[in-house]
XYZ file of C-alpha atoms in Angstrom:
597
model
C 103.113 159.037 90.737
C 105.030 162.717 91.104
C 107.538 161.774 89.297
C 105.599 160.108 86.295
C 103.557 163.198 86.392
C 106.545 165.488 85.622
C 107.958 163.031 82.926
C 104.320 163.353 81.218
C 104.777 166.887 81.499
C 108.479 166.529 79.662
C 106.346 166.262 76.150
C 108.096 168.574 73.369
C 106.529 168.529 69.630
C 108.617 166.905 66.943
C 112.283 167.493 67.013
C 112.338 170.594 65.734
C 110.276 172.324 68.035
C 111.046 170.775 71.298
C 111.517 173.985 72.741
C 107.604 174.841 73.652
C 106.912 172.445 76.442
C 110.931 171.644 77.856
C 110.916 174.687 80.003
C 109.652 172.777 83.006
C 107.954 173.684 85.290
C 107.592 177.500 83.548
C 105.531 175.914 80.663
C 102.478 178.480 81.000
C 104.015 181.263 78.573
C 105.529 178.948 76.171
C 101.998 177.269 76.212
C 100.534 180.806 75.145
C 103.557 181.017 72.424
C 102.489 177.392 70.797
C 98.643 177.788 70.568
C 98.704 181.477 68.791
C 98.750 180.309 65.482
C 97.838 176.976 63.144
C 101.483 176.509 62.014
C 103.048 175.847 65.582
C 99.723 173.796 67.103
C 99.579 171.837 64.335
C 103.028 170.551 65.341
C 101.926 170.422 68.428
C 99.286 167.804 67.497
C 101.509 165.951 65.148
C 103.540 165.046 68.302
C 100.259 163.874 69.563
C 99.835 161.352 66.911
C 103.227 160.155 67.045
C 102.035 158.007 69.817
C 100.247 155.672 67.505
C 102.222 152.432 67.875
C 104.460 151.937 65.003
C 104.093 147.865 65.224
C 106.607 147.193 62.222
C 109.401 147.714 64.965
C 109.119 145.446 67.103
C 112.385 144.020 67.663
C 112.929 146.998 69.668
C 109.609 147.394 71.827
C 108.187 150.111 73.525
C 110.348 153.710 73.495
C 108.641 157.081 72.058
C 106.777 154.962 69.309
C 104.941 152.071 71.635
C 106.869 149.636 69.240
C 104.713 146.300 70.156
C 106.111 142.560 71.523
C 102.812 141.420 70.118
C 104.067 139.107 66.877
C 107.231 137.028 68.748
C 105.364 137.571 71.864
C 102.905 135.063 71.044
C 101.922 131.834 69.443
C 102.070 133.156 66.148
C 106.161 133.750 65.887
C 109.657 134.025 67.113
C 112.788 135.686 66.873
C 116.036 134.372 66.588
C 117.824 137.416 68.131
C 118.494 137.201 72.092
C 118.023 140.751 72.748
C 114.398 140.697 71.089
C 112.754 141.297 74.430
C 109.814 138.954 73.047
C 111.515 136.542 73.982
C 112.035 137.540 77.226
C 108.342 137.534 77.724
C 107.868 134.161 76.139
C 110.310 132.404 79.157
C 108.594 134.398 81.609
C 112.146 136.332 82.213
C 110.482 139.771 82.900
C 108.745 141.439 85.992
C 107.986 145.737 86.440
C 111.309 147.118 86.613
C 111.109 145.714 82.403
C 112.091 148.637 80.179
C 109.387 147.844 77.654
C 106.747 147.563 80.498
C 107.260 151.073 81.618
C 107.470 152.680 78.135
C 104.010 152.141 77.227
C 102.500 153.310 80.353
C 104.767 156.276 80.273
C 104.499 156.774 76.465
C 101.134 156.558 76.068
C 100.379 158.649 79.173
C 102.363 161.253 77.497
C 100.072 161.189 74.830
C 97.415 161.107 76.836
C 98.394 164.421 78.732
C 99.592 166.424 75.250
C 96.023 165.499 73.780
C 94.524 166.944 76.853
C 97.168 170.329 76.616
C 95.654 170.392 72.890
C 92.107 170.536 73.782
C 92.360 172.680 76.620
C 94.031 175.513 74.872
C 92.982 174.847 70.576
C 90.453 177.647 71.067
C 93.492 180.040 71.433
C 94.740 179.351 67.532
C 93.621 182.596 66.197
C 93.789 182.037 61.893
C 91.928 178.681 62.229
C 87.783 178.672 61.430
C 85.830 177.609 64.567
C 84.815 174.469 62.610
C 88.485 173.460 62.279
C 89.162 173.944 65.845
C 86.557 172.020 66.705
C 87.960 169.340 64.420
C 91.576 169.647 65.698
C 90.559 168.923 69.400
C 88.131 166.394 68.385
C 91.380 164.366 66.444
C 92.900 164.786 69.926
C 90.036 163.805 72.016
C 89.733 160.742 69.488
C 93.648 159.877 70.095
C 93.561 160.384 73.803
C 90.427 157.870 74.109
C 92.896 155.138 71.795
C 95.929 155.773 74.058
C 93.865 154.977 76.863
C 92.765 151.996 74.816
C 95.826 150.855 74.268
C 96.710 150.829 78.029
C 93.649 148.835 79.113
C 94.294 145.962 76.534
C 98.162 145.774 77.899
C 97.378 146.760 81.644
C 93.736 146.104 82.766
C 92.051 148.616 84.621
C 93.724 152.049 84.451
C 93.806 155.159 86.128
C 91.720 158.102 84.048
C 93.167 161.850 84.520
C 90.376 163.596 83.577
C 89.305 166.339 81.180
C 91.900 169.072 82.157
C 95.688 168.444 81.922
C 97.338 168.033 85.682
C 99.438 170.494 86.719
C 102.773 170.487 86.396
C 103.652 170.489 90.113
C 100.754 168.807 91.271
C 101.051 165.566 93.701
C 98.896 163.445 93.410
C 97.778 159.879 94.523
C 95.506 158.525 92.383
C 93.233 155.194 92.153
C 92.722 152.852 89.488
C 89.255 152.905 88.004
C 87.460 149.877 87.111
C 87.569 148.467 83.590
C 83.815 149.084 83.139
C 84.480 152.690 83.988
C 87.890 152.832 81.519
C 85.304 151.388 78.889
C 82.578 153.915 79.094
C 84.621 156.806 79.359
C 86.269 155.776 76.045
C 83.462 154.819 74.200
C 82.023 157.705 74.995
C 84.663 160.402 74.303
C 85.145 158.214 70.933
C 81.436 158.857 70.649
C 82.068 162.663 71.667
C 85.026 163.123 68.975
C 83.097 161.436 65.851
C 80.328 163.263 66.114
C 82.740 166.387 64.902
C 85.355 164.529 62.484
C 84.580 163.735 59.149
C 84.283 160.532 57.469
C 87.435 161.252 55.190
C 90.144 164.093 54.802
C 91.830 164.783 51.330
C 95.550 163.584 50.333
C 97.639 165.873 51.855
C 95.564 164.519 55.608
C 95.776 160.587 55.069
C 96.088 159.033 58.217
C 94.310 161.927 60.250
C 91.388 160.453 62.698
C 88.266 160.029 61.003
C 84.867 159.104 61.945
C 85.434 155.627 60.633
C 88.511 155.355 62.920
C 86.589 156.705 66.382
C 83.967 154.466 66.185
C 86.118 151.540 65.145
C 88.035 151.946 68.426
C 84.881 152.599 70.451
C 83.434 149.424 69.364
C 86.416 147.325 70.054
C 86.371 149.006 73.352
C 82.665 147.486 73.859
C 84.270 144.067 72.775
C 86.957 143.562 75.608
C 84.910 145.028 77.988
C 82.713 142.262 77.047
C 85.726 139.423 77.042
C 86.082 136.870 79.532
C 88.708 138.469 80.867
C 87.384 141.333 82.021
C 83.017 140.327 82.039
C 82.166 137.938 85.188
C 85.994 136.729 85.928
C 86.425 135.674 89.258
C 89.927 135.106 88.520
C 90.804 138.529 89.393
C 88.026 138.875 92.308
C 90.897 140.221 93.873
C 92.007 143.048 92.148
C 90.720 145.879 94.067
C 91.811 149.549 94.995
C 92.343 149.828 98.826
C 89.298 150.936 99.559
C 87.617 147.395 98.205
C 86.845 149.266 94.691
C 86.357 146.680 92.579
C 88.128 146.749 89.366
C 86.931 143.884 87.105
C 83.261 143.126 87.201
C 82.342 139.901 88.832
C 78.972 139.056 87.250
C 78.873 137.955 83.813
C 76.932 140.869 81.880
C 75.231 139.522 78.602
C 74.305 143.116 77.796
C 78.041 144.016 76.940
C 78.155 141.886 73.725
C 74.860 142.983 72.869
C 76.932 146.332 73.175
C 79.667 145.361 71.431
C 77.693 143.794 68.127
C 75.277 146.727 68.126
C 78.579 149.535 67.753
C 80.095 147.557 65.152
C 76.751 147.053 62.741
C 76.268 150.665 63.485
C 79.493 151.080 61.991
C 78.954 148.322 58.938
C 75.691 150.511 58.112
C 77.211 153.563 57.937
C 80.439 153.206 56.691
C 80.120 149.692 54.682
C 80.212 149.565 51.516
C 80.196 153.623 50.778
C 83.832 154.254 52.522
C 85.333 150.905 53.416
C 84.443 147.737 51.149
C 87.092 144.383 51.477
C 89.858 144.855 49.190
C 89.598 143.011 46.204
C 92.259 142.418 42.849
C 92.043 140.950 39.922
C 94.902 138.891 38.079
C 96.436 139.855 34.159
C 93.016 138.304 32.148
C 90.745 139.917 34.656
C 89.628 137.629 36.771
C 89.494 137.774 40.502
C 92.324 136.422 42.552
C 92.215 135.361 45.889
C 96.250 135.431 46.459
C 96.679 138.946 45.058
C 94.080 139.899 46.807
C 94.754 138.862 50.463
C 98.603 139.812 50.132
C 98.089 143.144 48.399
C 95.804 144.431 50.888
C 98.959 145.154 52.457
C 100.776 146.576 49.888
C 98.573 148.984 48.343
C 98.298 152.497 50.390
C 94.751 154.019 51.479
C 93.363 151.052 49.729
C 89.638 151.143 50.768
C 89.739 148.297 53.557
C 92.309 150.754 55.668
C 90.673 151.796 58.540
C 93.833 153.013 60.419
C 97.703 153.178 59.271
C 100.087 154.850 60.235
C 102.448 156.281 57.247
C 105.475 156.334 58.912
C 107.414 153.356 60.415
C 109.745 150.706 60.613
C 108.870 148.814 56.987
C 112.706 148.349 56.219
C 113.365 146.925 59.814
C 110.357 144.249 59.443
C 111.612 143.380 55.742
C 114.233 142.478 56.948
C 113.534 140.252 59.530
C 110.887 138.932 56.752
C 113.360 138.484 54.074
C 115.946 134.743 53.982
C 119.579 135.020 54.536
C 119.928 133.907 50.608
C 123.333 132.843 50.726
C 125.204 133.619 47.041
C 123.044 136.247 45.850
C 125.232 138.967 44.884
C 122.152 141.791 45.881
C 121.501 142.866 49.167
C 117.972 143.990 48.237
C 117.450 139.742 48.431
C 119.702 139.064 51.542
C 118.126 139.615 54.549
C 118.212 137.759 57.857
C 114.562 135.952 58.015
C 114.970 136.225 61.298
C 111.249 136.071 62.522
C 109.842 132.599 62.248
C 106.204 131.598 62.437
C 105.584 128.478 64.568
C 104.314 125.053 63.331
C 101.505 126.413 65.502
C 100.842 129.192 63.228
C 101.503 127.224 60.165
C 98.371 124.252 61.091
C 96.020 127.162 61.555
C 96.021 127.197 58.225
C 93.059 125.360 56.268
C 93.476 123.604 52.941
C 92.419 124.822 49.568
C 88.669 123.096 50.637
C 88.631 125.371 53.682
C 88.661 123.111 56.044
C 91.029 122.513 58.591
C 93.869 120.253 58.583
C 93.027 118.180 61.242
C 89.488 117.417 59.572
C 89.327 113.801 57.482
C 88.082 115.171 54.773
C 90.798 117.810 54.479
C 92.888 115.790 51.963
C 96.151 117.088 54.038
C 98.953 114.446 54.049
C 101.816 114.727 56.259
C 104.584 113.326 54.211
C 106.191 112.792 51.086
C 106.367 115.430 48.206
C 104.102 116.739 45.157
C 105.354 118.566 42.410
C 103.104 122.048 43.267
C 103.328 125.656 41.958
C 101.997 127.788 44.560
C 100.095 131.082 43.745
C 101.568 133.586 41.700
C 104.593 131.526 41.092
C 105.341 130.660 37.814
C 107.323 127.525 37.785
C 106.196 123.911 39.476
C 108.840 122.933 42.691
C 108.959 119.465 44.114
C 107.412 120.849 47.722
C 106.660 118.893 50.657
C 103.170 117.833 50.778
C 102.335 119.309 54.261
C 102.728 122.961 52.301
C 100.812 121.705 48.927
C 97.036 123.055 48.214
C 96.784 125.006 51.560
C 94.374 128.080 51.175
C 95.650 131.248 49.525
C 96.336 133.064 52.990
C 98.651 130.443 53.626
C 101.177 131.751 50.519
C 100.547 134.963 51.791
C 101.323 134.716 55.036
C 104.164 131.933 54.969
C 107.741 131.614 53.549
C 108.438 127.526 53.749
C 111.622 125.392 52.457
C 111.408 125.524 48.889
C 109.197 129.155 48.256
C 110.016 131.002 45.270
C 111.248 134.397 46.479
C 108.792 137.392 46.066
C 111.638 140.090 44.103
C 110.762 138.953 40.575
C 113.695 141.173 39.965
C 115.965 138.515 40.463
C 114.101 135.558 39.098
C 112.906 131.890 40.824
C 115.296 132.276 44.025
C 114.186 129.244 45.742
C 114.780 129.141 49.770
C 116.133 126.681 51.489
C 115.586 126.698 55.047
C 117.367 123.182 56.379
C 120.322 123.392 58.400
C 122.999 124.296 55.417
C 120.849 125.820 52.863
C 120.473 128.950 51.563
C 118.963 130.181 54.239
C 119.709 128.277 56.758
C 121.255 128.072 60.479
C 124.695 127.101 59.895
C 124.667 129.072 56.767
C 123.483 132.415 58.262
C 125.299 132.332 61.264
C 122.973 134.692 63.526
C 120.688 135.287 61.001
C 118.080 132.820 60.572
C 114.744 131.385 61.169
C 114.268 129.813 64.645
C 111.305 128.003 63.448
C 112.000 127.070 60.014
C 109.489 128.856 58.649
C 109.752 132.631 58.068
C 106.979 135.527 58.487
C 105.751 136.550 54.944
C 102.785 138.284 55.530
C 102.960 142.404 54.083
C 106.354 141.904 52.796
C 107.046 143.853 49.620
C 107.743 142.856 45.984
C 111.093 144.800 46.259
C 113.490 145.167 47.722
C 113.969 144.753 51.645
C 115.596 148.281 52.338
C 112.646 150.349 51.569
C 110.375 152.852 53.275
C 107.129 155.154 52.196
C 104.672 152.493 52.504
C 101.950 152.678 55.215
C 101.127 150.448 58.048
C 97.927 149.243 58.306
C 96.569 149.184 61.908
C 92.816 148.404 61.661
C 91.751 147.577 58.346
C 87.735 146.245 57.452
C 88.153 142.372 57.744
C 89.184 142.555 61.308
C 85.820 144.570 62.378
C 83.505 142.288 60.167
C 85.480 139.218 62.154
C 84.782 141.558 65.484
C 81.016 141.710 64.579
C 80.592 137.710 64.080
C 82.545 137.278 67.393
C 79.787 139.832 69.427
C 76.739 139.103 67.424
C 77.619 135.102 68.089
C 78.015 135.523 71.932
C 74.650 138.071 72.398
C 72.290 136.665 69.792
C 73.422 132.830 69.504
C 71.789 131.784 65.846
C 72.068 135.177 64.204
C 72.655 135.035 60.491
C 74.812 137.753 60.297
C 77.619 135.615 62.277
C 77.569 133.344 59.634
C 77.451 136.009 56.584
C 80.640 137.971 57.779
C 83.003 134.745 58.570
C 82.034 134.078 54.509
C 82.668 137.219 53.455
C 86.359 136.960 54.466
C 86.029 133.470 53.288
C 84.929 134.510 50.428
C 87.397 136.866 49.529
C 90.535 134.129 50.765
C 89.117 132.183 47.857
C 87.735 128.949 49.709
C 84.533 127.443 50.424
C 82.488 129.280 52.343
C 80.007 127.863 55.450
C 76.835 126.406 54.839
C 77.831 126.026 50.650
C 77.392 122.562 49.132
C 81.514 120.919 50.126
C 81.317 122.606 52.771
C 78.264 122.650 56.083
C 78.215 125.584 58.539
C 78.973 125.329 62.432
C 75.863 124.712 64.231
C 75.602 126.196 67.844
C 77.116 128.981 69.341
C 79.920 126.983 70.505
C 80.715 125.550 66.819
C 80.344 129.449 65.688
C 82.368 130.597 67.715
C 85.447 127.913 67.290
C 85.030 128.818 63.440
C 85.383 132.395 63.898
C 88.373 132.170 66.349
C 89.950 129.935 63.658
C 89.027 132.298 61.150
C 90.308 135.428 63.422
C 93.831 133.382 63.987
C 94.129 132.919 60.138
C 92.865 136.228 58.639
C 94.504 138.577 61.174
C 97.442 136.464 61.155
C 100.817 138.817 62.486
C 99.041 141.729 62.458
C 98.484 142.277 66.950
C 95.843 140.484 67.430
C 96.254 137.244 68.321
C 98.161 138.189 71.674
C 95.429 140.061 72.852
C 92.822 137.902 71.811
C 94.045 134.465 73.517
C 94.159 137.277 76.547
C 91.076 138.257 76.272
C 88.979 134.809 75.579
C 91.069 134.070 78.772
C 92.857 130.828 77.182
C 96.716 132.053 76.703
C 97.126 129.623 79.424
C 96.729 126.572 77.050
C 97.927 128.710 73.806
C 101.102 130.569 75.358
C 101.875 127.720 78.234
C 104.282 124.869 77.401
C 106.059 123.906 74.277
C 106.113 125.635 70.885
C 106.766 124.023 67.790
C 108.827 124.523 64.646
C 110.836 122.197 61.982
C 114.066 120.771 63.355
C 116.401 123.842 62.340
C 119.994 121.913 63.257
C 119.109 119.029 60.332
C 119.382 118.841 56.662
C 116.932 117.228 54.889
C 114.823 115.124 55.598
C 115.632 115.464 59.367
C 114.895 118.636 58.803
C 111.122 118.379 58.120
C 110.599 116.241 61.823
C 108.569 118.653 64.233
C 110.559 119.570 67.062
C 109.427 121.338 70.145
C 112.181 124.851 69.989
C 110.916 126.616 72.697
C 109.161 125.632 76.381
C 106.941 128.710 77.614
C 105.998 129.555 80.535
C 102.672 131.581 81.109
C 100.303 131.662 84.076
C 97.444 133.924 85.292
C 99.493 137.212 86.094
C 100.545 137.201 83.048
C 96.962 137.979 81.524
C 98.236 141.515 82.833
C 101.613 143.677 82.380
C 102.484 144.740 85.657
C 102.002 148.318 86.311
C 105.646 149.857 86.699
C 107.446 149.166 90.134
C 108.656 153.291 90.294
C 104.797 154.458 89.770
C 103.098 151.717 92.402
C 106.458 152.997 94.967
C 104.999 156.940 94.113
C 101.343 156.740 94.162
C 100.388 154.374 97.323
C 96.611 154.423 95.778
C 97.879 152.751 92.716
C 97.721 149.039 93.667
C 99.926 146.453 91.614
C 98.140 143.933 89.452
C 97.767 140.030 90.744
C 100.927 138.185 91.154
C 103.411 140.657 90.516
């Protein structure tokens, strides 16, 4: 634990002013140098948020950024690309001497300590109002409570350092504290910083922590400490500090969902529809579109479903990955490697145009043969294979399939071809294709793939209205409102929604709640959820166990289109949990490992 104590205390600012905080351990005057004025603490905090987890780079997870394994890691995708460390995960070829599993404790610890250096000495800044201070260290009170956040959902129970930043030579050995406890305390500093911040910040702040984007956090807090994972699971009766703490509860607690749904309609009321309202467009006569709507969430900045985004990120490295090989274009800005595939998994999730789910008889899905289809937003008819025909918008969005249109309408009707020697295919691109068949489409932009300047979206309205259903299902089984947010998303996705005359609503709470994980997996689709969630319902052990299926890459057509198991993973009930690192559980002999590593 020493020695991750003096890496924590290794934090500079940005590049530029790294200076401040390297002179370790003789920190204190350079401390006094940093804090006198606005200009240099405000880079001070601007390191602070650089912690947010830039989750467009995630071929290369973890270092300073907390660049996720969340997308490949799971159900949802896979890259083609050995050293994708994803995939090292997905065979179960990982263990805590993993780089990536020591970056984000270490990174996010670092962030943890510079938010507490900011607070402790922001009432030093001498040309800043009292009012601004007390907005500065409430953004850094508001980050500190997310980093923590961020450890619990990839570690479990965590240890909590306190109000005060540790000293720079202090030793210390230091417990875990239980998950309930890591859930309080951040609910409650979340609590703590929104009071102060305000509920928006003008142009030259976008991206700044708001009110909104406290209590967003603090409610999903509520929600995994309510989880099966972590509420009642004897599972982990085990985990315990050494003096028989223990660290996840072992009685199943009702009251947490009742929590959980009571912070997020707290936030609806307040915030919905006067700051954040589901994004909506319309197409060129002025009528509303479903398609444009649900892809250009994504591609319109500060759009008024954003919750959280960070500005700057990896967008060109994810285009990439998102964009087909294209063999014989002569423009780069079309060639790119589509090397992140979604699974056939990810691809049946999908419901039909009628909304309802492809393995339901009245679906009208049909597993072979071809129609001649023009998906949304395309403007000429392709002969497509029928298992891709009248799927719901999302599925256009989200999707690029053997025969899609290309999105550049700068280079007109390039068609994809994803079998064996097509365009885009694995002989064809040599190491750069789809392992799946299918290709990631979701947030990809209308340009080309080498581009920056456009935000990421973190936390954006739909997934907290989906949150609410989930909580407000499990405390109050029957509740209206569980039904009324699933068809708002519906709604906007531009299918039938529950309960309307094509289309009857789940009864029961079990029925509810299969329709709003379905829902969840489709609407939030790529974007970090879906790893964590299978975690938390406690059922990766059935999603992420076993084979995973794509389309039958090494085959032309129609070979091609035969569903082929391309992966066998392996995932048992350690893995609910990163390890904590080997070199901090060697340091700190309170700090017990989690089960099975």
């Amino acid at each position: 634990m020493k020695k991750l104590l003096y890496i924590l205390l290794a934090i500079g600012l940005l590049s530029s002013c790294k200076k401040y905080l390297d002179q370790v351990p003789d920190d204190r005057l350079t401390i006094e140098e940093t804090f006198r004025t606005w200009a240099t603490a405000q880079r001070f905090l601007d390191n602070v948020y650089s912690r947010i987890p830039d989750e467009f780079g995630q071929r290369n997870p973890g270092d300073n950024t907390n660049r996720g394994l969340w997308t490949g890691g799971c159900d949802e995708a896979d890259y083609v690309w050995g050293f994708v460390q994803s995939n090292d995960v997905n065979i179960g070829n990982w263990d805590a001497k993993s780089g990536f599993v020591g970056d984000y404790w270490r990174n996010f610890y670092k962030g943890i300590r510079a938010a507490s250096v900011f607070i402790d000495n922001a009432d030093k800044i001498i040309d800043l109002t009292p009012e601004l201070k007390e907005q500065a260290k409430a953004q850094a009170r508001a980050l500190r409570a997310m980093y923590y956040f961020y450890l619990m959902r990839i570690y479990g129970p965590v240890v909590l350092m306190g109000e005060k930043p540790v000293a720079v030579d202090a030793t210390l050995q230091i417990p875990r504290n239980s998950f309930e406890e890591c859930v309080n305390y951040v609910a409650d500093e979340l609590q703590k910083a929104a009071a102060v911040l305000p509920v928006d910040y003008s142009s030259d702040k976008l991206g700044h922590i708001t009110k909104g984007i406290a209590l967003a956090f603090r409610a999903n807090a509520l929600m995994y400490g309510a989880s099966p994972l972590y509420n009642g699971n004897t599972d982990l009766a085990a985990l315990k500090n050494k003096d028989g703490k223990q660290l996840i509860g072992q009685t199943y607690n009702p009251q947490k969902w009742k929590d959980a749904a009571a912070a997020y309609k707290a936030f609806i009321d307040e915030f919905v529809p006067g700051t954040y309202h589901l994004f909506t467009k319309n197409d060129a006569n002025g009528n509303f579109d479903p398609y444009l709507s649900c892809r250009d969430v994504f591609l319109t900045d500060w759009n008024p479903e954003v919750i959280l985004a960070r500005p700057d990120n990896s967008l060109g490295s994810r285009q990439y990955e998102m964009t087909p090989y294209h063999s014989g274009q002569d423009s780069r800005d079309v060639r790119g490697s589509g090397g992140l595939g979604a699974t056939q998994n990810m691809v049946d999730a999908f419901f039909m145009k009628n909304g309802r789910s492809i393995d339901d008889p009245l679906s009208g899905y049909v597993k072979t043969g071809y129609s001649d289809f023009r998906a949304p937003n395309d403007k000429v008819t392709q002969s497509i294979y029928n298992q891709w025909v009248n799927r719901e918008p999302r599925f256009y969005v989200n999707i690029t399939y053997d025969g899609s249109i290309w999105l550049n309408k700068s280079y007109p009707n390039i068609v994809t071809r994803l079998y064996n020697t097509g365009n885009s295919g694995k002989k064809t691109g040599g190491n750069d294709y789809t392992p799946t068949g299918y290709i990631v489409r979701k947030a990809m932009g209308l340009d080309k793939w080498d581009i920056g300047g456009r935000t990421l979206m973190l936390i954006r309205l739909a997934e907290i209205f989906l949150s609410y259903a989930e909580c407000v299902n499990e405390a109050d089984p029957g509740n209206p409102d569980a039904l009324k947010y699933i068809n708002l998303i519906r709604e906007r996705a531009g299918i039938p929604q529950y309960g309307s005359a094509s289309l009857p609503a789940p009864v029961g709470q079990a029925a509810m709640r299969d329709a709003i994980r379905k829902e969840r997996r489709v609407e939030l689709a790529f974007e970090n959820n879906r790893f964590f969630d299978v975690r938390r319902w406690k059922i990766a052990e059935q999603t992420e166990n076993g084979p995973i299926y794509g389309l039958n890459i090494n085959a032309d057509l129609p070979d091609f289109l035969k569903v082929v198991p391309f992966e066998t993973r392996v995932f048992n009930k350690r893995h609910y949990f990163f390890p904590i690192p080997s070199d901090d559980v060697d340091n700190d002999r309170e700090l017990i490992q989690n089960p099975g590593w």
